[in-house]
PDB file of C-alpha atoms in Angstrom:
ATOM      1  CA  MET A   6     -33.994 -10.506  -0.834  1.00 49.00           C
ATOM      2  CA  ASP A   7     -32.356 -10.715   2.601  1.00 47.00           C
ATOM      3  CA  LYS A   8     -28.747 -11.667   3.256  1.00 59.00           C
ATOM      4  CA  LYS A   9     -29.351 -15.337   4.061  1.00 77.00           C
ATOM      5  CA  GLY A  10     -28.913 -16.144   0.379  1.00 93.00           C
ATOM      6  CA  LEU A  11     -31.191 -17.947  -2.042  1.00 97.00           C
ATOM      7  CA  PHE A  12     -30.745 -21.537  -3.202  1.00 98.00           C
ATOM      8  CA  ILE A  13     -32.220 -22.542  -6.575  1.00 98.00           C
ATOM      9  CA  SER A  14     -31.775 -26.031  -8.017  1.00 98.00           C
ATOM     10  CA  PHE A  15     -32.479 -27.110 -11.593  1.00 98.00           C
ATOM     11  CA  GLU A  16     -33.777 -30.586 -12.387  1.00 98.00           C
ATOM     12  CA  GLY A  17     -35.000 -32.583 -15.363  1.00 97.00           C
ATOM     13  CA  VAL A  18     -34.239 -35.477 -17.679  1.00 94.00           C
ATOM     14  CA  GLU A  19     -31.147 -35.433 -19.882  1.00 91.00           C
ATOM     15  CA  GLY A  20     -31.330 -32.641 -22.457  1.00 89.00           C
ATOM     16  CA  ALA A  21     -34.119 -30.713 -20.739  1.00 93.00           C
ATOM     17  CA  GLY A  22     -32.390 -27.357 -21.244  1.00 94.00           C
ATOM     18  CA  LYS A  23     -31.087 -26.668 -17.736  1.00 95.00           C
ATOM     19  CA  THR A  24     -27.772 -25.220 -18.915  1.00 94.00           C
ATOM     20  CA  THR A  25     -29.453 -22.771 -21.292  1.00 95.00           C
ATOM     21  CA  LEU A  26     -31.909 -21.595 -18.641  1.00 97.00           C
ATOM     22  CA  ILE A  27     -29.170 -21.165 -16.045  1.00 98.00           C
ATOM     23  CA  LYS A  28     -27.155 -18.958 -18.425  1.00 97.00           C
ATOM     24  CA  LYS A  29     -30.177 -16.736 -18.995  1.00 97.00           C
ATOM     25  CA  LEU A  30     -30.864 -16.489 -15.259  1.00 98.00           C
ATOM     26  CA  VAL A  31     -27.267 -15.461 -14.608  1.00 97.00           C
ATOM     27  CA  GLY A  32     -27.933 -12.442 -16.815  1.00 96.00           C
ATOM     28  CA  PHE A  33     -31.254 -11.793 -15.099  1.00 96.00           C
ATOM     29  CA  PHE A  34     -29.748 -11.790 -11.597  1.00 96.00           C
ATOM     30  CA  THR A  35     -26.716  -9.801 -12.722  1.00 95.00           C
ATOM     31  CA  ASP A  36     -29.033  -7.079 -14.030  1.00 95.00           C
ATOM     32  CA  LYS A  37     -30.593  -6.990 -10.559  1.00 92.00           C
ATOM     33  CA  LYS A  38     -27.098  -6.570  -9.082  1.00 94.00           C
ATOM     34  CA  GLN A  39     -27.256  -9.857  -7.173  1.00 95.00           C
ATOM     35  CA  ASP A  40     -24.175 -11.891  -6.240  1.00 96.00           C
ATOM     36  CA  ILE A  41     -24.357 -15.296  -7.909  1.00 97.00           C
ATOM     37  CA  PHE A  42     -22.674 -18.596  -7.209  1.00 98.00           C
ATOM     38  CA  LEU A  43     -22.987 -20.965 -10.176  1.00 98.00           C
ATOM     39  CA  THR A  44     -22.403 -24.651  -9.531  1.00 98.00           C
ATOM     40  CA  ARG A  45     -23.427 -28.198 -10.491  1.00 98.00           C
ATOM     41  CA  GLU A  46     -23.612 -31.812  -9.416  1.00 98.00           C
ATOM     42  CA  PRO A  47     -21.606 -33.845  -9.784  1.00 97.00           C
ATOM     43  CA  GLY A  48     -18.468 -31.732  -9.940  1.00 97.00           C
ATOM     44  CA  GLY A  49     -19.121 -28.546  -7.972  1.00 97.00           C
ATOM     45  CA  SER A  50     -16.219 -28.958  -5.555  1.00 98.00           C
ATOM     46  CA  GLU A  51     -12.567 -29.779  -6.213  1.00 96.00           C
ATOM     47  CA  LEU A  52     -13.141 -33.356  -5.068  1.00 97.00           C
ATOM     48  CA  GLY A  53     -16.355 -33.415  -7.082  1.00 97.00           C
ATOM     49  CA  LYS A  54     -14.490 -32.673 -10.312  1.00 97.00           C
ATOM     50  CA  LYS A  55     -12.532 -35.893  -9.841  1.00 97.00           C
ATOM     51  CA  LEU A  56     -15.675 -37.840  -8.959  1.00 97.00           C
ATOM     52  CA  ARG A  57     -17.539 -36.449 -11.995  1.00 96.00           C
ATOM     53  CA  ALA A  58     -14.876 -37.865 -14.304  1.00 94.00           C
ATOM     54  CA  ILE A  59     -15.636 -41.309 -12.859  1.00 95.00           C
ATOM     55  CA  ILE A  60     -19.413 -41.124 -12.420  1.00 95.00           C
ATOM     56  CA  LEU A  61     -20.328 -39.904 -15.919  1.00 92.00           C
ATOM     57  CA  ASN A  62     -17.729 -41.802 -17.939  1.00 91.00           C
ATOM     58  CA  ALA A  63     -19.531 -44.132 -20.353  1.00 87.00           C
ATOM     59  CA  GLU A  64     -16.681 -46.662 -20.163  1.00 90.00           C
ATOM     60  CA  GLU A  65     -16.928 -47.113 -16.388  1.00 89.00           C
ATOM     61  CA  LYS A  66     -18.961 -50.066 -15.120  1.00 92.00           C
ATOM     62  CA  ILE A  67     -20.441 -48.804 -11.866  1.00 95.00           C
ATOM     63  CA  TYR A  68     -22.889 -50.846  -9.810  1.00 96.00           C
ATOM     64  CA  PRO A  69     -26.000 -48.977  -8.590  1.00 95.00           C
ATOM     65  CA  SER A  70     -24.965 -48.932  -4.927  1.00 97.00           C
ATOM     66  CA  ALA A  71     -21.479 -47.654  -5.810  1.00 97.00           C
ATOM     67  CA  GLU A  72     -23.014 -45.029  -8.102  1.00 97.00           C
ATOM     68  CA  LEU A  73     -25.245 -43.839  -5.257  1.00 98.00           C
ATOM     69  CA  PHE A  74     -22.396 -43.406  -2.782  1.00 98.00           C
ATOM     70  CA  LEU A  75     -20.225 -41.601  -5.323  1.00 98.00           C
ATOM     71  CA  PHE A  76     -23.035 -39.071  -5.816  1.00 98.00           C
ATOM     72  CA  LEU A  77     -23.519 -38.725  -2.061  1.00 98.00           C
ATOM     73  CA  ALA A  78     -19.795 -38.189  -1.476  1.00 98.00           C
ATOM     74  CA  ASP A  79     -19.821 -35.504  -4.155  1.00 98.00           C
ATOM     75  CA  ARG A  80     -22.852 -33.861  -2.533  1.00 98.00           C
ATOM     76  CA  ALA A  81     -21.498 -33.900   1.018  1.00 98.00           C
ATOM     77  CA  GLN A  82     -18.272 -32.215  -0.084  1.00 98.00           C
ATOM     78  CA  HIS A  83     -20.147 -29.809  -2.341  1.00 98.00           C
ATOM     79  CA  VAL A  84     -22.485 -28.605   0.401  1.00 98.00           C
ATOM     80  CA  GLU A  85     -19.743 -27.955   2.948  1.00 98.00           C
ATOM     81  CA  GLU A  86     -17.098 -26.560   0.598  1.00 98.00           C
ATOM     82  CA  CYS A  87     -19.253 -24.524  -1.761  1.00 98.00           C
ATOM     83  CA  ILE A  88     -22.988 -24.144  -1.160  1.00 98.00           C
ATOM     84  CA  LYS A  89     -23.141 -23.304   2.542  1.00 98.00           C
ATOM     85  CA  PRO A  90     -20.376 -20.661   2.367  1.00 98.00           C
ATOM     86  CA  ALA A  91     -22.053 -19.038  -0.644  1.00 98.00           C
ATOM     87  CA  LEU A  92     -25.437 -18.898   1.096  1.00 98.00           C
ATOM     88  CA  LYS A  93     -23.836 -17.554   4.260  1.00 97.00           C
ATOM     89  CA  ALA A  94     -22.321 -14.772   2.155  1.00 97.00           C
ATOM     90  CA  GLY A  95     -25.818 -13.872   0.919  1.00 96.00           C
ATOM     91  CA  LYS A  96     -25.330 -15.120  -2.629  1.00 97.00           C
ATOM     92  CA  ILE A  97     -27.862 -16.639  -4.995  1.00 97.00           C
ATOM     93  CA  VAL A  98     -26.794 -20.242  -5.575  1.00 98.00           C
ATOM     94  CA  LEU A  99     -27.778 -21.690  -8.953  1.00 98.00           C
ATOM     95  CA  CYS A 100     -27.153 -25.446  -8.857  1.00 98.00           C
ATOM     96  CA  ASP A 101     -27.511 -27.736 -11.881  1.00 98.00           C
ATOM     97  CA  ARG A 102     -28.948 -30.847 -10.154  1.00 98.00           C
ATOM     98  CA  PHE A 103     -29.124 -31.555  -6.418  1.00 98.00           C
ATOM     99  CA  ILE A 104     -30.890 -33.942  -4.019  1.00 98.00           C
ATOM    100  CA  ASP A 105     -33.904 -34.626  -6.246  1.00 98.00           C
ATOM    101  CA  SER A 106     -31.725 -36.108  -8.980  1.00 98.00           C
ATOM    102  CA  THR A 107     -30.710 -38.858  -6.566  1.00 98.00           C
ATOM    103  CA  LEU A 108     -34.347 -39.635  -5.783  1.00 98.00           C
ATOM    104  CA  ALA A 109     -35.302 -39.611  -9.477  1.00 98.00           C
ATOM    105  CA  TYR A 110     -32.300 -41.454 -10.937  1.00 97.00           C
ATOM    106  CA  GLN A 111     -31.286 -43.888  -8.208  1.00 98.00           C
ATOM    107  CA  GLY A 112     -34.762 -44.166  -6.674  1.00 98.00           C
ATOM    108  CA  TYR A 113     -37.299 -44.198  -9.483  1.00 98.00           C
ATOM    109  CA  GLY A 114     -34.791 -45.057 -12.206  1.00 97.00           C
ATOM    110  CA  ARG A 115     -32.683 -47.733 -10.473  1.00 97.00           C
ATOM    111  CA  GLY A 116     -35.449 -48.920  -8.151  1.00 97.00           C
ATOM    112  CA  MET A 117     -33.733 -48.136  -4.845  1.00 98.00           C
ATOM    113  CA  ASP A 118     -35.768 -47.514  -1.695  1.00 98.00           C
ATOM    114  CA  ILE A 119     -36.962 -43.894  -1.693  1.00 98.00           C
ATOM    115  CA  GLU A 120     -37.130 -43.529   2.094  1.00 98.00           C
ATOM    116  CA  GLN A 121     -33.563 -44.762   2.460  1.00 98.00           C
ATOM    117  CA  LEU A 122     -32.427 -42.329  -0.212  1.00 98.00           C
ATOM    118  CA  ILE A 123     -34.150 -39.445   1.579  1.00 98.00           C
ATOM    119  CA  MET A 124     -32.330 -40.404   4.790  1.00 98.00           C
ATOM    120  CA  LEU A 125     -28.966 -40.617   3.008  1.00 98.00           C
ATOM    121  CA  ASN A 126     -29.553 -37.306   1.246  1.00 98.00           C
ATOM    122  CA  THR A 127     -30.332 -35.681   4.597  1.00 98.00           C
ATOM    123  CA  LEU A 128     -27.125 -37.106   6.030  1.00 98.00           C
ATOM    124  CA  ALA A 129     -25.056 -35.852   3.095  1.00 98.00           C
ATOM    125  CA  THR A 130     -26.539 -32.333   3.182  1.00 98.00           C
ATOM    126  CA  ASN A 131     -27.214 -31.982   6.910  1.00 96.00           C
ATOM    127  CA  GLY A 132     -30.812 -31.244   5.947  1.00 96.00           C
ATOM    128  CA  LEU A 133     -30.113 -28.494   3.423  1.00 98.00           C
ATOM    129  CA  GLU A 134     -32.782 -28.165   0.702  1.00 98.00           C
ATOM    130  CA  PRO A 135     -33.227 -25.614  -2.099  1.00 98.00           C
ATOM    131  CA  ASP A 136     -35.587 -22.684  -1.622  1.00 97.00           C
ATOM    132  CA  LEU A 137     -36.838 -23.259  -5.166  1.00 98.00           C
ATOM    133  CA  THR A 138     -36.498 -26.220  -7.527  1.00 98.00           C
ATOM    134  CA  LEU A 139     -37.126 -25.565 -11.216  1.00 98.00           C
ATOM    135  CA  LEU A 140     -38.150 -28.769 -12.984  1.00 98.00           C
ATOM    136  CA  LEU A 141     -37.832 -28.612 -16.755  1.00 98.00           C
ATOM    137  CA  ASP A 142     -40.182 -31.298 -18.010  1.00 97.00           C
ATOM    138  CA  LEU A 143     -40.297 -32.829 -21.476  1.00 95.00           C
ATOM    139  CA  PRO A 144     -40.606 -36.290 -23.071  1.00 95.00           C
ATOM    140  CA  PRO A 145     -37.380 -38.251 -22.464  1.00 92.00           C
ATOM    141  CA  GLN A 146     -36.971 -39.185 -26.126  1.00 91.00           C
ATOM    142  CA  MET A 147     -36.844 -35.513 -27.089  1.00 91.00           C
ATOM    143  CA  GLY A 148     -34.386 -34.763 -24.291  1.00 86.00           C
ATOM    144  CA  LEU A 149     -32.110 -37.661 -25.204  1.00 86.00           C
ATOM    145  CA  GLU A 150     -31.945 -36.514 -28.813  1.00 85.00           C
ATOM    146  CA  ARG A 151     -30.901 -33.054 -27.609  1.00 82.00           C
ATOM    147  CA  ALA A 152     -28.372 -34.456 -25.137  1.00 76.00           C
ATOM    148  CA  LYS A 153     -26.744 -36.820 -27.622  1.00 78.00           C
ATOM    149  CA  THR A 154     -26.461 -34.041 -30.208  1.00 80.00           C
ATOM    150  CA  ARG A 155     -24.823 -31.828 -27.562  1.00 78.00           C
ATOM    151  CA  ASN A 156     -22.407 -34.555 -26.483  1.00 65.00           C
ATOM    152  CA  ILE A 157     -21.328 -35.223 -30.052  1.00 77.00           C
ATOM    153  CA  ALA A 158     -20.818 -31.500 -30.700  1.00 75.00           C
ATOM    154  CA  GLN A 159     -18.740 -31.121 -27.509  1.00 77.00           C
ATOM    155  CA  ASN A 160     -16.970 -34.486 -27.866  1.00 76.00           C
ATOM    156  CA  LEU A 161     -18.433 -35.693 -24.544  1.00 64.00           C
ATOM    157  CA  THR A 162     -20.040 -38.945 -25.714  1.00 65.00           C
ATOM    158  CA  ILE A 163     -17.583 -41.089 -23.729  1.00 63.00           C
ATOM    159  CA  ASP A 164     -16.467 -38.689 -20.995  1.00 62.00           C
ATOM    160  CA  GLU A 165     -19.981 -37.682 -19.846  1.00 69.00           C
ATOM    161  CA  GLY A 166     -22.380 -39.918 -21.746  1.00 68.00           C
ATOM    162  CA  ARG A 167     -23.057 -42.785 -19.343  1.00 80.00           C
ATOM    163  CA  PHE A 168     -26.645 -41.838 -18.503  1.00 87.00           C
ATOM    164  CA  GLU A 169     -27.524 -40.907 -22.088  1.00 84.00           C
ATOM    165  CA  ALA A 170     -26.562 -44.464 -23.029  1.00 83.00           C
ATOM    166  CA  GLU A 171     -29.256 -45.930 -20.760  1.00 88.00           C
ATOM    167  CA  ALA A 172     -32.467 -47.359 -22.269  1.00 89.00           C
ATOM    168  CA  LEU A 173     -35.413 -45.044 -22.936  1.00 91.00           C
ATOM    169  CA  GLN A 174     -37.478 -46.883 -20.301  1.00 95.00           C
ATOM    170  CA  PHE A 175     -34.955 -45.834 -17.635  1.00 94.00           C
ATOM    171  CA  HIS A 176     -35.382 -42.177 -18.588  1.00 94.00           C
ATOM    172  CA  GLN A 177     -39.173 -42.501 -18.631  1.00 96.00           C
ATOM    173  CA  LYS A 178     -39.027 -43.717 -15.025  1.00 97.00           C
ATOM    174  CA  ILE A 179     -36.873 -40.722 -14.147  1.00 97.00           C
ATOM    175  CA  ARG A 180     -39.368 -38.296 -15.657  1.00 97.00           C
ATOM    176  CA  GLU A 181     -42.216 -39.948 -13.750  1.00 98.00           C
ATOM    177  CA  GLY A 182     -40.120 -39.752 -10.593  1.00 98.00           C
ATOM    178  CA  PHE A 183     -39.458 -36.031 -10.972  1.00 98.00           C
ATOM    179  CA  LEU A 184     -43.152 -35.331 -11.577  1.00 98.00           C
ATOM    180  CA  THR A 185     -44.090 -37.393  -8.513  1.00 98.00           C
ATOM    181  CA  LEU A 186     -41.615 -35.424  -6.376  1.00 98.00           C
ATOM    182  CA  ALA A 187     -42.984 -32.149  -7.744  1.00 98.00           C
ATOM    183  CA  LYS A 188     -46.454 -33.061  -6.482  1.00 98.00           C
ATOM    184  CA  GLN A 189     -45.061 -33.787  -3.008  1.00 97.00           C
ATOM    185  CA  LYS A 190     -42.916 -30.691  -2.437  1.00 96.00           C
ATOM    186  CA  LYS A 191     -44.096 -27.077  -2.591  1.00 96.00           C
ATOM    187  CA  ARG A 192     -40.644 -25.792  -3.552  1.00 98.00           C
ATOM    188  CA  PHE A 193     -41.016 -27.287  -7.058  1.00 98.00           C
ATOM    189  CA  PHE A 194     -42.025 -25.202 -10.068  1.00 98.00           C
ATOM    190  CA  VAL A 195     -42.639 -27.283 -13.194  1.00 98.00           C
ATOM    191  CA  ILE A 196     -42.062 -25.812 -16.659  1.00 98.00           C
ATOM    192  CA  ASN A 197     -42.959 -27.324 -20.014  1.00 97.00           C
ATOM    193  CA  ALA A 198     -39.492 -27.590 -21.593  1.00 96.00           C
ATOM    194  CA  GLU A 199     -40.881 -28.419 -25.036  1.00 95.00           C
ATOM    195  CA  GLN A 200     -41.244 -24.651 -25.483  1.00 94.00           C
ATOM    196  CA  ASN A 201     -38.359 -22.648 -26.895  1.00 94.00           C
ATOM    197  CA  ALA A 202     -35.683 -21.331 -24.547  1.00 95.00           C
ATOM    198  CA  GLU A 203     -37.006 -17.761 -24.501  1.00 97.00           C
ATOM    199  CA  GLU A 204     -40.497 -18.880 -23.501  1.00 97.00           C
ATOM    200  CA  VAL A 205     -39.096 -21.078 -20.733  1.00 98.00           C
ATOM    201  CA  PHE A 206     -36.961 -18.213 -19.447  1.00 98.00           C
ATOM    202  CA  TYR A 207     -39.884 -15.768 -19.462  1.00 97.00           C
ATOM    203  CA  ILE A 208     -42.083 -18.132 -17.434  1.00 98.00           C
ATOM    204  CA  VAL A 209     -39.326 -18.789 -14.899  1.00 98.00           C
ATOM    205  CA  LYS A 210     -38.429 -15.098 -14.610  1.00 97.00           C
ATOM    206  CA  GLN A 211     -42.053 -14.219 -13.895  1.00 96.00           C
ATOM    207  CA  HIS A 212     -42.259 -16.895 -11.199  1.00 97.00           C
ATOM    208  CA  ILE A 213     -39.039 -15.747  -9.501  1.00 97.00           C
ATOM    209  CA  GLU A 214     -40.079 -12.088  -9.519  1.00 95.00           C
ATOM    210  CA  LYS A 215     -43.428 -13.046  -7.974  1.00 94.00           C
ATOM    211  CA  SER A 216     -41.883 -15.301  -5.324  1.00 94.00           C
ATOM    212  CA  PHE A 217     -38.849 -13.311  -4.147  1.00 92.00           C
ATOM    213  CA  LYS A 218     -38.108  -9.669  -3.462  1.00 83.00           C
ATOM    214  CA  PHE A 219     -34.801  -8.140  -4.532  1.00 77.00           C
ATOM    215  CA  GLU A 220     -33.280  -4.952  -3.197  1.00 64.00           C
TER     216      GLU A 220
END
């Protein structure tokens, strides 16, 4: 891999297993002696941490348009403060959610205009897109059960449970949105997340080794 860096985003419905996969990939890249920058949206920057506490709080009533602009503010700060400097330093950026979550959640889920969202995403990122987007796909009902169990175990039901509290139909629209995006963009790699974590990791590892060269 050259010194321009590598940008990998992770997408999927709630409870798809992104966090588990990211942890395994950190070990994989560390073994290859690669510099890693691990981050997430919302909350990757210092400002983003404050915005995350608002955006994901189950007790906050946030209108769709306000929700959208909070995510975009988080993303604009995140790109400039964190992602671009890491890529410039030649690091591998592993980002839990990025631009496609806005298209899936606010676009397909909330029913906002997709073309407008693409324009706003481009404005927030100055055109930056991942080199690879790993989409962990599974039925939303299965993912929600996982996510709610996790939130209860970590006492995050209120602090970060706003999207898990949405109706199943909302999450079904999100899944359909992600799969539609994956058909439109070559950077997507879709994985069946119903498999166990080791199988998912093996498939992803094979794809990364085939797609990118490491010194």
